[in-house]
CSV table of N, CA and C in Angstrom, one decimal:
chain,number,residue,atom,x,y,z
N,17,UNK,N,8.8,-5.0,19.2
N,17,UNK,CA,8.0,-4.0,18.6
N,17,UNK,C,6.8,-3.7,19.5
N,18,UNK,N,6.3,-2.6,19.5
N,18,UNK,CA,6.1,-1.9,20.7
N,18,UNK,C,4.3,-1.8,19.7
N,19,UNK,N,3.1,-2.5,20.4
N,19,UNK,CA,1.9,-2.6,19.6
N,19,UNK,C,1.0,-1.3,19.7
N,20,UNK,N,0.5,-1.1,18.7
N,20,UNK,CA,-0.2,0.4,18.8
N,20,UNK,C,-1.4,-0.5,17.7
N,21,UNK,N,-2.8,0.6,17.6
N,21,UNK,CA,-3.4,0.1,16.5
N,21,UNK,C,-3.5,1.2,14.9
N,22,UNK,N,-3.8,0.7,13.9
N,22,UNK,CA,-3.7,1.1,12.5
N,22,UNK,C,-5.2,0.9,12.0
N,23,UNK,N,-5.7,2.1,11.7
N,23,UNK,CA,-6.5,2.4,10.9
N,23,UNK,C,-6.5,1.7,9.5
N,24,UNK,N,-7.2,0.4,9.0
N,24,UNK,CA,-7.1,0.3,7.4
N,24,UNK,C,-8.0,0.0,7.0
N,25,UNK,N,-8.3,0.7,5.3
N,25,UNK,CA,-9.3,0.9,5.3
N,25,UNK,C,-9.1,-0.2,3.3
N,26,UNK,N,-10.4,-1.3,3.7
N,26,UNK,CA,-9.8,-2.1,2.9
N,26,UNK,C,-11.1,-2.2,1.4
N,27,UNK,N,-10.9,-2.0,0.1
N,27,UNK,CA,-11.3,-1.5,-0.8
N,27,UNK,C,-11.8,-2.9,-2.2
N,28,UNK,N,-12.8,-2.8,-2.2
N,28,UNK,CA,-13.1,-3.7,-3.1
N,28,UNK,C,-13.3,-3.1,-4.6
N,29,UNK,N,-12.7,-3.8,-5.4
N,29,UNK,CA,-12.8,-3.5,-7.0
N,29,UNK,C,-13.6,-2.4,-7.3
N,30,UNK,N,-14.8,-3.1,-6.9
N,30,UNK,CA,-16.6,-2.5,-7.0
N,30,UNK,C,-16.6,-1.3,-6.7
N,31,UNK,N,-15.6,-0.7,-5.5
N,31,UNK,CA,-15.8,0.4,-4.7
N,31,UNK,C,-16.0,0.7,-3.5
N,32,UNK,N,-17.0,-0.6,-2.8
N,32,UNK,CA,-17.4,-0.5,-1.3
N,32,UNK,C,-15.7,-0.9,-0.8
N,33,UNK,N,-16.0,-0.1,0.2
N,33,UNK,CA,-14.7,-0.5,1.3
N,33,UNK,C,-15.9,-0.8,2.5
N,34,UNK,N,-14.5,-1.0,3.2
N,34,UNK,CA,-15.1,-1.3,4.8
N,34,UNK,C,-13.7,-0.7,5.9
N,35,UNK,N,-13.9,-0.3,7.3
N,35,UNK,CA,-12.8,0.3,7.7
N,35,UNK,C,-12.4,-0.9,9.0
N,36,UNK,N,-11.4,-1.1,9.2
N,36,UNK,CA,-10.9,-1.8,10.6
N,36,UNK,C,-10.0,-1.2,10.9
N,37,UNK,N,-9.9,-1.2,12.6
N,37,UNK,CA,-9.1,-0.9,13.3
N,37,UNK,C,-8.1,-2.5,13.5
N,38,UNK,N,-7.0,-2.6,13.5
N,38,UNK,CA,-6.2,-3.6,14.0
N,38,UNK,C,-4.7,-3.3,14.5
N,39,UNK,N,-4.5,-4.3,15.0
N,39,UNK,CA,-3.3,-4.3,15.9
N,39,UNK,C,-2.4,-4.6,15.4
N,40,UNK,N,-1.0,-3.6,15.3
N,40,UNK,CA,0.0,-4.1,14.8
N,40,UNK,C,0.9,-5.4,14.7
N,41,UNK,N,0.2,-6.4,15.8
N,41,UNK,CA,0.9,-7.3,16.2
N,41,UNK,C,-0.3,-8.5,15.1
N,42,UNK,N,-1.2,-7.5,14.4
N,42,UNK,CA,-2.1,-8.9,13.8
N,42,UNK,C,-1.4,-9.5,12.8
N,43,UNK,N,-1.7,-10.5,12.4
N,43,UNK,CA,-0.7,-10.7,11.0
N,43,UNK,C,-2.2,-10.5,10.1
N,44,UNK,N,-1.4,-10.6,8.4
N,44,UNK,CA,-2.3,-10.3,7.2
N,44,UNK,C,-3.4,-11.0,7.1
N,45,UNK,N,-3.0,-12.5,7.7
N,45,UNK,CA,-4.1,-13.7,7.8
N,45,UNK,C,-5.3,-13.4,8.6
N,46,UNK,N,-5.3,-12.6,9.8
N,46,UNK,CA,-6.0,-12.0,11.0
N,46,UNK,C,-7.0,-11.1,9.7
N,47,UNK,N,-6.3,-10.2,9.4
N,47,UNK,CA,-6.7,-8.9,8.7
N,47,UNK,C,-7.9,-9.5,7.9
N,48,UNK,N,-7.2,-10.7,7.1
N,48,UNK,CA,-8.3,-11.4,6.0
N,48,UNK,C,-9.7,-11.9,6.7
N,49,UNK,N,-9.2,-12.6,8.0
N,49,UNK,CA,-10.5,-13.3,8.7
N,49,UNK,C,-11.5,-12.1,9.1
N,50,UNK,N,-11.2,-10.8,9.4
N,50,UNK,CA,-12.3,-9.8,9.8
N,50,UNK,C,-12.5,-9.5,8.6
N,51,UNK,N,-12.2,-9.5,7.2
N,51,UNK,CA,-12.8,-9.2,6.5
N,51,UNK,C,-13.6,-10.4,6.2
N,52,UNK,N,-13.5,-11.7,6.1
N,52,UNK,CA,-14.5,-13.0,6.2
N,52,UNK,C,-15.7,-12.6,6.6
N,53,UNK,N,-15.6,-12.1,8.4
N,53,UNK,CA,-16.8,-12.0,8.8
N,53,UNK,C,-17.3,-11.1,8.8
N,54,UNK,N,-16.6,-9.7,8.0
N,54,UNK,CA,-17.7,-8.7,7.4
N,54,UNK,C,-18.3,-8.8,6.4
N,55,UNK,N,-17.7,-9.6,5.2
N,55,UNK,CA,-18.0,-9.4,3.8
N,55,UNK,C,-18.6,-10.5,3.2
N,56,UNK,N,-17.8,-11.4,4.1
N,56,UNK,CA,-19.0,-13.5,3.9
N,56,UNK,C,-17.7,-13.5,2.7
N,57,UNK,N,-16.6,-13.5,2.3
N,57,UNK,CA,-16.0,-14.1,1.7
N,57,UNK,C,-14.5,-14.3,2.1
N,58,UNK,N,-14.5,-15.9,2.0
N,58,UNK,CA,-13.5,-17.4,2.6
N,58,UNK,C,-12.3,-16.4,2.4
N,59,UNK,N,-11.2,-16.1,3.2
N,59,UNK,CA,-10.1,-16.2,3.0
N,59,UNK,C,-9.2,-16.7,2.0
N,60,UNK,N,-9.6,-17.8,2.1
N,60,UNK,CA,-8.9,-18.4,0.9
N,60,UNK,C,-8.9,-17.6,-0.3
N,61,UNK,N,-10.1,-17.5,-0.6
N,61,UNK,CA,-10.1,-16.1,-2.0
N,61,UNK,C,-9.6,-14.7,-2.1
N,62,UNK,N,-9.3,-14.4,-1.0
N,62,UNK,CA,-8.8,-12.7,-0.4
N,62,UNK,C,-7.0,-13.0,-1.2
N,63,UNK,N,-6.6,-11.6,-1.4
N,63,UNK,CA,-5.9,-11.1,-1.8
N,63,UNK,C,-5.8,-9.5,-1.6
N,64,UNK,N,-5.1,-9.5,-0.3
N,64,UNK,CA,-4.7,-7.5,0.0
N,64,UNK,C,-3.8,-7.6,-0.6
N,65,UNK,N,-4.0,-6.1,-1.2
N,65,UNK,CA,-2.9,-5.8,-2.3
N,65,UNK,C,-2.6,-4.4,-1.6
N,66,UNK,N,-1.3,-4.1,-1.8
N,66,UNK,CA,-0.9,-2.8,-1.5
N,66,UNK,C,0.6,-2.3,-2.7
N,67,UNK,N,0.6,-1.4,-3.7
N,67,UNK,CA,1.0,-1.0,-4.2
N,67,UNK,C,1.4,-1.9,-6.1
N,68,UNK,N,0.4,-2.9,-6.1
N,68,UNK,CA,0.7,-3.4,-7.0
N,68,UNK,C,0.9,-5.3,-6.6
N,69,UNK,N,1.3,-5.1,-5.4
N,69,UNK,CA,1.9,-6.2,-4.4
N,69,UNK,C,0.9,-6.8,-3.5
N,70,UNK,N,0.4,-8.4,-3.6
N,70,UNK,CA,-0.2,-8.9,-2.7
N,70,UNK,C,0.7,-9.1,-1.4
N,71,UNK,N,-0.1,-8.7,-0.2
N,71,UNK,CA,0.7,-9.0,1.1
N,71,UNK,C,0.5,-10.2,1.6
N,72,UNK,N,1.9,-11.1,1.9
N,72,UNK,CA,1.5,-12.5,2.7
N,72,UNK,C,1.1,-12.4,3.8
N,73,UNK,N,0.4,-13.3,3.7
N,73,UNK,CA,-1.0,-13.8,5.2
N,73,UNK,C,0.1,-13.8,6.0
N,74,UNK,N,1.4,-14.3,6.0
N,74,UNK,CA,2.2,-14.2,7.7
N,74,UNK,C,2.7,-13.1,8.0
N,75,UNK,N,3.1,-11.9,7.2
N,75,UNK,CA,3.3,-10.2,7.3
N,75,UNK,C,2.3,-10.1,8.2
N,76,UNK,N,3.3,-9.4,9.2
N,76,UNK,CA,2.6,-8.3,10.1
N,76,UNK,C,1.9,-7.2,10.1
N,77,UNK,N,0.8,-7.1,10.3
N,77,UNK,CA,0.5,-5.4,9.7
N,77,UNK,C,1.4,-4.3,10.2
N,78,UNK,N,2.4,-4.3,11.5
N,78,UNK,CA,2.9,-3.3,12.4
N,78,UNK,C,4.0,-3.4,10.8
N,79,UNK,N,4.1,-4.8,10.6
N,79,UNK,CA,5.9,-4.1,9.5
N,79,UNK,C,5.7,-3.3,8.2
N,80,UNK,N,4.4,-3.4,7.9
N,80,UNK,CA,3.9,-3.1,6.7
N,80,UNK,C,3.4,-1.7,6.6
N,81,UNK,N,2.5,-1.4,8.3
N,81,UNK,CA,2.0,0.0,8.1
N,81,UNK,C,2.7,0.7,9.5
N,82,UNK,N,3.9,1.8,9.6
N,82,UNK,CA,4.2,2.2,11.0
N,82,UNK,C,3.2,3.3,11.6
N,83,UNK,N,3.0,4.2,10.8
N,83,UNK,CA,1.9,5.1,11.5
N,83,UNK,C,0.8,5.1,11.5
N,84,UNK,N,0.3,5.0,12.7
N,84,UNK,CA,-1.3,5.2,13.2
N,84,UNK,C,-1.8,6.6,13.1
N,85,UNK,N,-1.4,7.2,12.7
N,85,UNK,CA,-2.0,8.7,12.7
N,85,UNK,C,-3.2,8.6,11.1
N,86,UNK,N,-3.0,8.0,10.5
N,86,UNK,CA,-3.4,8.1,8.9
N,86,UNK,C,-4.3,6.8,8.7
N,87,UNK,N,-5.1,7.0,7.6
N,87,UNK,CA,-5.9,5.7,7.1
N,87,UNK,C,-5.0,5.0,6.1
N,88,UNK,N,-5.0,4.0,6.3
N,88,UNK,CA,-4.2,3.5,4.9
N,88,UNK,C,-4.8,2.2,4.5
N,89,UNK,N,-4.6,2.6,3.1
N,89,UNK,CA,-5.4,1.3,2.1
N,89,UNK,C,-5.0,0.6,1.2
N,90,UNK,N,-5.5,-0.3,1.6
N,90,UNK,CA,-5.8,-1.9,0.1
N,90,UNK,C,-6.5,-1.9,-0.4
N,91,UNK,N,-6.2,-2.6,-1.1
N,91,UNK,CA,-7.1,-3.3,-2.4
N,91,UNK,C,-7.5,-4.9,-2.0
N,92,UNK,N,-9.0,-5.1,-2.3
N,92,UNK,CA,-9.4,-6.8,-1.7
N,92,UNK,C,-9.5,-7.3,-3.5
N,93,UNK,N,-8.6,-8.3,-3.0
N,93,UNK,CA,-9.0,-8.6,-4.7
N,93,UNK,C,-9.7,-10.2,-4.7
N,94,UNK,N,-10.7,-10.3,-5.2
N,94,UNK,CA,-11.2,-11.8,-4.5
N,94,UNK,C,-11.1,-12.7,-6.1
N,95,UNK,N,-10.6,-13.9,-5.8
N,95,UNK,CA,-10.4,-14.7,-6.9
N,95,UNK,C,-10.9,-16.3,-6.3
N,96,UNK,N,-12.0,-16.5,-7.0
N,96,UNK,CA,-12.5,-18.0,-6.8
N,96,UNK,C,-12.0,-18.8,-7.6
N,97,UNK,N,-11.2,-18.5,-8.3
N,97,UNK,CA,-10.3,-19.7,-9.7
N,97,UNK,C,-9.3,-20.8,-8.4
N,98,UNK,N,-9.0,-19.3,-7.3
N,98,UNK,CA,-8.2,-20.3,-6.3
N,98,UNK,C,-8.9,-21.1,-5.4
N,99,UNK,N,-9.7,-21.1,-5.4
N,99,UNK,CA,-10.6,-22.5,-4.5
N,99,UNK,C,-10.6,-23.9,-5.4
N,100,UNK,N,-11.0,-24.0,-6.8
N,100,UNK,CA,-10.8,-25.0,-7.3
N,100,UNK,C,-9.4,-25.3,-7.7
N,101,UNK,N,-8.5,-24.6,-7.6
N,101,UNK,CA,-7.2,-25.3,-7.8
N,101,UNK,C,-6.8,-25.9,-6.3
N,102,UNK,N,-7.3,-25.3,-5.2
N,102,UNK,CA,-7.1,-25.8,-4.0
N,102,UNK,C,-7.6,-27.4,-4.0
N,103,UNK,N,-8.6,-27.4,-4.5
N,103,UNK,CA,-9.5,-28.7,-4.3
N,103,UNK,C,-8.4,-30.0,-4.8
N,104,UNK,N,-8.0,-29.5,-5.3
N,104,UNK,CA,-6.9,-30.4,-5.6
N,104,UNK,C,-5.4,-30.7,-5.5
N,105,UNK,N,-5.4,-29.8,-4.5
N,105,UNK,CA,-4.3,-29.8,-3.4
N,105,UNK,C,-3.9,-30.7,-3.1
N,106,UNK,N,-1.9,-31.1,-2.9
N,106,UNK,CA,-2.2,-32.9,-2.2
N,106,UNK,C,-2.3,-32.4,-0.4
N,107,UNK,N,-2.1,-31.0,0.1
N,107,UNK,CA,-2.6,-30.9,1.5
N,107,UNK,C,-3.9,-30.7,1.6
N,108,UNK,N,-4.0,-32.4,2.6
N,108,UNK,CA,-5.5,-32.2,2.9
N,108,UNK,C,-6.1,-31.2,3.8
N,109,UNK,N,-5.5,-30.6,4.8
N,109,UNK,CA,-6.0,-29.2,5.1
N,109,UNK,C,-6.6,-28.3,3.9
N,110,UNK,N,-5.6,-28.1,3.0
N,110,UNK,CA,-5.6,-27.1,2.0
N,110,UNK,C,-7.3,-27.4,1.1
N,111,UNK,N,-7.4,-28.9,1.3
N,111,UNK,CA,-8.6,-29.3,-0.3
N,111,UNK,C,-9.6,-29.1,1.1
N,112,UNK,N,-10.1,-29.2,2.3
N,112,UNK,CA,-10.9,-29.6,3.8
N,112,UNK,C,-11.1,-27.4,3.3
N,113,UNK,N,-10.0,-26.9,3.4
N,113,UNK,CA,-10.7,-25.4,3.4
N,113,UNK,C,-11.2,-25.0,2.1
N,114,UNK,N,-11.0,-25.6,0.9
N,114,UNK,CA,-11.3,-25.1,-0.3
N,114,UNK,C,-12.4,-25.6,-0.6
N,115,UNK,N,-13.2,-27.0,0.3
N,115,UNK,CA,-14.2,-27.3,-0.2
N,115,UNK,C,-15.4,-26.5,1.0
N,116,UNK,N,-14.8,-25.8,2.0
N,116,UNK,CA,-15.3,-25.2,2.9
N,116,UNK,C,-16.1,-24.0,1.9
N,117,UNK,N,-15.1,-23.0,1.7
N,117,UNK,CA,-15.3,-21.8,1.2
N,117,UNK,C,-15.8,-22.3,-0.2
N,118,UNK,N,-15.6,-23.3,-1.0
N,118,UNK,CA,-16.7,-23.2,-2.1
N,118,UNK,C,-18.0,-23.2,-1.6
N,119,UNK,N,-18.3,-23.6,-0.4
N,119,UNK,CA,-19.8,-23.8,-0.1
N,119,UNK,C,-20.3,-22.1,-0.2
N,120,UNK,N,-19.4,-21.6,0.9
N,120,UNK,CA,-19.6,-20.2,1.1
N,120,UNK,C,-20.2,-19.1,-0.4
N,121,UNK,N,-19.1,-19.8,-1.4
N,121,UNK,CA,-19.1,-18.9,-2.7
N,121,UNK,C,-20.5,-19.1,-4.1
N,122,UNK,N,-20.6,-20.3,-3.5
N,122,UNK,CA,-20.9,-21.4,-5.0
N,122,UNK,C,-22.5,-21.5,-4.6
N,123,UNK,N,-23.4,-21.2,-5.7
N,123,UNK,CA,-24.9,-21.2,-6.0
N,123,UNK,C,-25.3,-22.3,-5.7
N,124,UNK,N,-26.7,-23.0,-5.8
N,124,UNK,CA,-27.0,-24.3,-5.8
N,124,UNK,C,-27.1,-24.2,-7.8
N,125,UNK,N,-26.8,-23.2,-8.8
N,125,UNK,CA,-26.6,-23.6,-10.1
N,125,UNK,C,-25.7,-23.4,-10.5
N,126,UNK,N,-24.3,-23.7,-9.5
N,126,UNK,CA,-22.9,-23.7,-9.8
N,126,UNK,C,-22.3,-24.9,-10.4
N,127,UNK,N,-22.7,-25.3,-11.8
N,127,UNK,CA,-22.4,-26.5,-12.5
N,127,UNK,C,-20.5,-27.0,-12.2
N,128,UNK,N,-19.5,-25.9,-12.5
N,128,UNK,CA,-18.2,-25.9,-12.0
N,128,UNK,C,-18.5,-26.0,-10.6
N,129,UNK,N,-18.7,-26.0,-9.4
N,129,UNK,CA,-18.6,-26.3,-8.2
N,129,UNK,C,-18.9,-27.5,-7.8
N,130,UNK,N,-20.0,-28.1,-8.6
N,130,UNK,CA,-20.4,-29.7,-8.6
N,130,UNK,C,-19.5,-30.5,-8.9
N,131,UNK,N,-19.2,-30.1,-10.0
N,131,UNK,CA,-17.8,-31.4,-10.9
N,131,UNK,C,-17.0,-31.5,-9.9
N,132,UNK,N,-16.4,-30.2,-9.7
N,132,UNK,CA,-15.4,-30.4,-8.5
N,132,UNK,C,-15.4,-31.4,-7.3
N,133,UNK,N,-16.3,-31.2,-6.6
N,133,UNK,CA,-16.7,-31.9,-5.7
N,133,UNK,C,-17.2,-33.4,-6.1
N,134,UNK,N,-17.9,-33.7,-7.1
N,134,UNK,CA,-18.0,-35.0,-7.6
N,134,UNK,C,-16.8,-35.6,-7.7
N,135,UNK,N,-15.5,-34.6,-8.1
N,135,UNK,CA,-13.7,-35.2,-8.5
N,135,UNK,C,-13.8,-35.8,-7.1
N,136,UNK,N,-14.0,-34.7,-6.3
N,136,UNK,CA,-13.4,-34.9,-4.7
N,136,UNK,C,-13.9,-36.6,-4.4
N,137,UNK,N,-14.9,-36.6,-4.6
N,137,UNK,CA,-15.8,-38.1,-4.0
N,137,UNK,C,-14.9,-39.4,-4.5
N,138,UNK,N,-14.3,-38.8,-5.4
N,138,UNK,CA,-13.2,-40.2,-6.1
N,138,UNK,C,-12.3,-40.1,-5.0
N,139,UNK,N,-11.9,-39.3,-4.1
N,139,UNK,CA,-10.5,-39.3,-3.3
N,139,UNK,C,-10.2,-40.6,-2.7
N,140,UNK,N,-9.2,-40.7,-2.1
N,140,UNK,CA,-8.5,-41.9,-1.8
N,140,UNK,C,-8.8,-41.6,0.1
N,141,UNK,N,-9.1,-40.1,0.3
N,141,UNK,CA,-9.3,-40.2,1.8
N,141,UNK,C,-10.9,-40.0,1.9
N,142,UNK,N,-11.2,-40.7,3.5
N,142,UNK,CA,-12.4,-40.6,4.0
N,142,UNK,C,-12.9,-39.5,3.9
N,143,UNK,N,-12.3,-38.3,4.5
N,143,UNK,CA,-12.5,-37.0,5.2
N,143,UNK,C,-12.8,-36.0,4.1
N,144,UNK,N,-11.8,-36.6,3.5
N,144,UNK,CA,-12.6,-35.6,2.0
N,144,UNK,C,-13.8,-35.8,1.3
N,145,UNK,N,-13.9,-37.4,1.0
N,145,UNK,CA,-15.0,-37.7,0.2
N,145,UNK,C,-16.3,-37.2,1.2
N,146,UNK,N,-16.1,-37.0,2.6
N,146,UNK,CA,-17.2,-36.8,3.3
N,146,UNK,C,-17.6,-35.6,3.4
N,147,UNK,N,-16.6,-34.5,2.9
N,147,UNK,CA,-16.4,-33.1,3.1
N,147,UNK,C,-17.0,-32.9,1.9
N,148,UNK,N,-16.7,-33.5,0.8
N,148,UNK,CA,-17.2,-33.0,-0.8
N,148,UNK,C,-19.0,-33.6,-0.8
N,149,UNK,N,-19.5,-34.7,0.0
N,149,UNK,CA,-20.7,-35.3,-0.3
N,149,UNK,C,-21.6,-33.8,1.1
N,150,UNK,N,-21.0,-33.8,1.8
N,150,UNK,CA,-21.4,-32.6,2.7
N,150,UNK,C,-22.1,-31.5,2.2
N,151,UNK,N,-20.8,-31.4,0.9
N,151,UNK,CA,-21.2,-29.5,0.6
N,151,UNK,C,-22.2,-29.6,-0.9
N,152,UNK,N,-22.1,-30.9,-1.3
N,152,UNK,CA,-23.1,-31.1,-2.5
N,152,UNK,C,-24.3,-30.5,-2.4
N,153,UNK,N,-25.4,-30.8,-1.7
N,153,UNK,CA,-25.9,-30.0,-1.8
N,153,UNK,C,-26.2,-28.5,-1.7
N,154,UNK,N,-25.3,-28.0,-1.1
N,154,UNK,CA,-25.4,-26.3,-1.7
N,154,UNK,C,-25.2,-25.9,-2.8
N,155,UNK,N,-24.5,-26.8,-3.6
N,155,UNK,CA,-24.0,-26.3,-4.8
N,155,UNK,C,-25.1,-27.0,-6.0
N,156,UNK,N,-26.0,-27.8,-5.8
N,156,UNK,CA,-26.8,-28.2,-6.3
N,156,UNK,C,-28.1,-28.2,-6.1
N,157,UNK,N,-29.1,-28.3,-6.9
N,157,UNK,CA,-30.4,-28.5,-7.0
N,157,UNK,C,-31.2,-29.9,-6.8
N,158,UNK,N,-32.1,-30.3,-5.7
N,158,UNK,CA,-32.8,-31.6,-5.9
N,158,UNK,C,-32.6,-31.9,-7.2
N,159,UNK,N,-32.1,-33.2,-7.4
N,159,UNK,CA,-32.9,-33.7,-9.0
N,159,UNK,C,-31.5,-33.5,-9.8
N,160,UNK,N,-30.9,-32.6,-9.1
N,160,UNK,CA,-29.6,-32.1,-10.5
N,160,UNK,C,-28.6,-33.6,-11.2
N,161,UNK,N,-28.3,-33.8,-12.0
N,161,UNK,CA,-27.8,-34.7,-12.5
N,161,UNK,C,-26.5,-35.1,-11.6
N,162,UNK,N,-25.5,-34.2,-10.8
N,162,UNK,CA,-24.2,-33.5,-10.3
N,162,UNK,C,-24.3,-34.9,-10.3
């Protein structure tokens, strides 16, 4: 497949969009990470939708969109319910990025983002318990009971 770039122009609930240029050869996952660092929100919560249909992070944008002549658009649909199901993931990659991006999402008066991570401190691995005691404080207040 022969790489050219695609105008997309990606659309939040609310209304704000944002526009990127990307390369046919990006995959969906690429697509999500420039929205990360435009918008401040974790991949992990992203969901491009195109026609009704979330597109998988390993789709190509070149398979998905052929012409560059035109803008074409998604839908960002952002769902934080999927970070705390992540948290309890048995891949520890999976629960290491879910407790990443709850930092990203989660208030210091996110009472649900605490428990969570309190669950995490029970884990049976190092890496996590040290990842969940890490992000504690953003999600909490001096003094908070968490």
């Amino acid at each position: 497949m022969k790489s050219f770039i695609v105008n997309l122009c990606v659309q939040r609930l609310a209304g704000e969009a944002i526009e990127l240029r990307v390369s046919t050869k990006s995959s969906i996952h690429e697509v999500k990470q420039l929205v990360s660092d435009i918008l401040q929100v974790p991949t992990l919560c992203q969901s491009l939708v195109l026609n009704d249909e979330s597109l998988p992070d390993d789709g190509l944008v070149g398979d998905i969109f052929q012409d560059s002549s035109v803008l074409h658009s998604v839908w960002l649909v952002i769902d934080h319910d999927v970070i705390y199901s992540h948290l309890e993931d048995a891949n520890p990659a999976l629960r290491a990025a879910a407790v990443e991006a709850l930092v990203q999402v989660a208030d210091q008066s996110d009472a649900r983002g605490a428990e969570a991570l309190c669950r995490r401190l029970q884990s049976p691995t190092a890496a996590s318990r040290t990842a969940a005691l890490a992000a504690l404080p953003h999600v909490t207040n001096r003094g908070d009971p968490a």
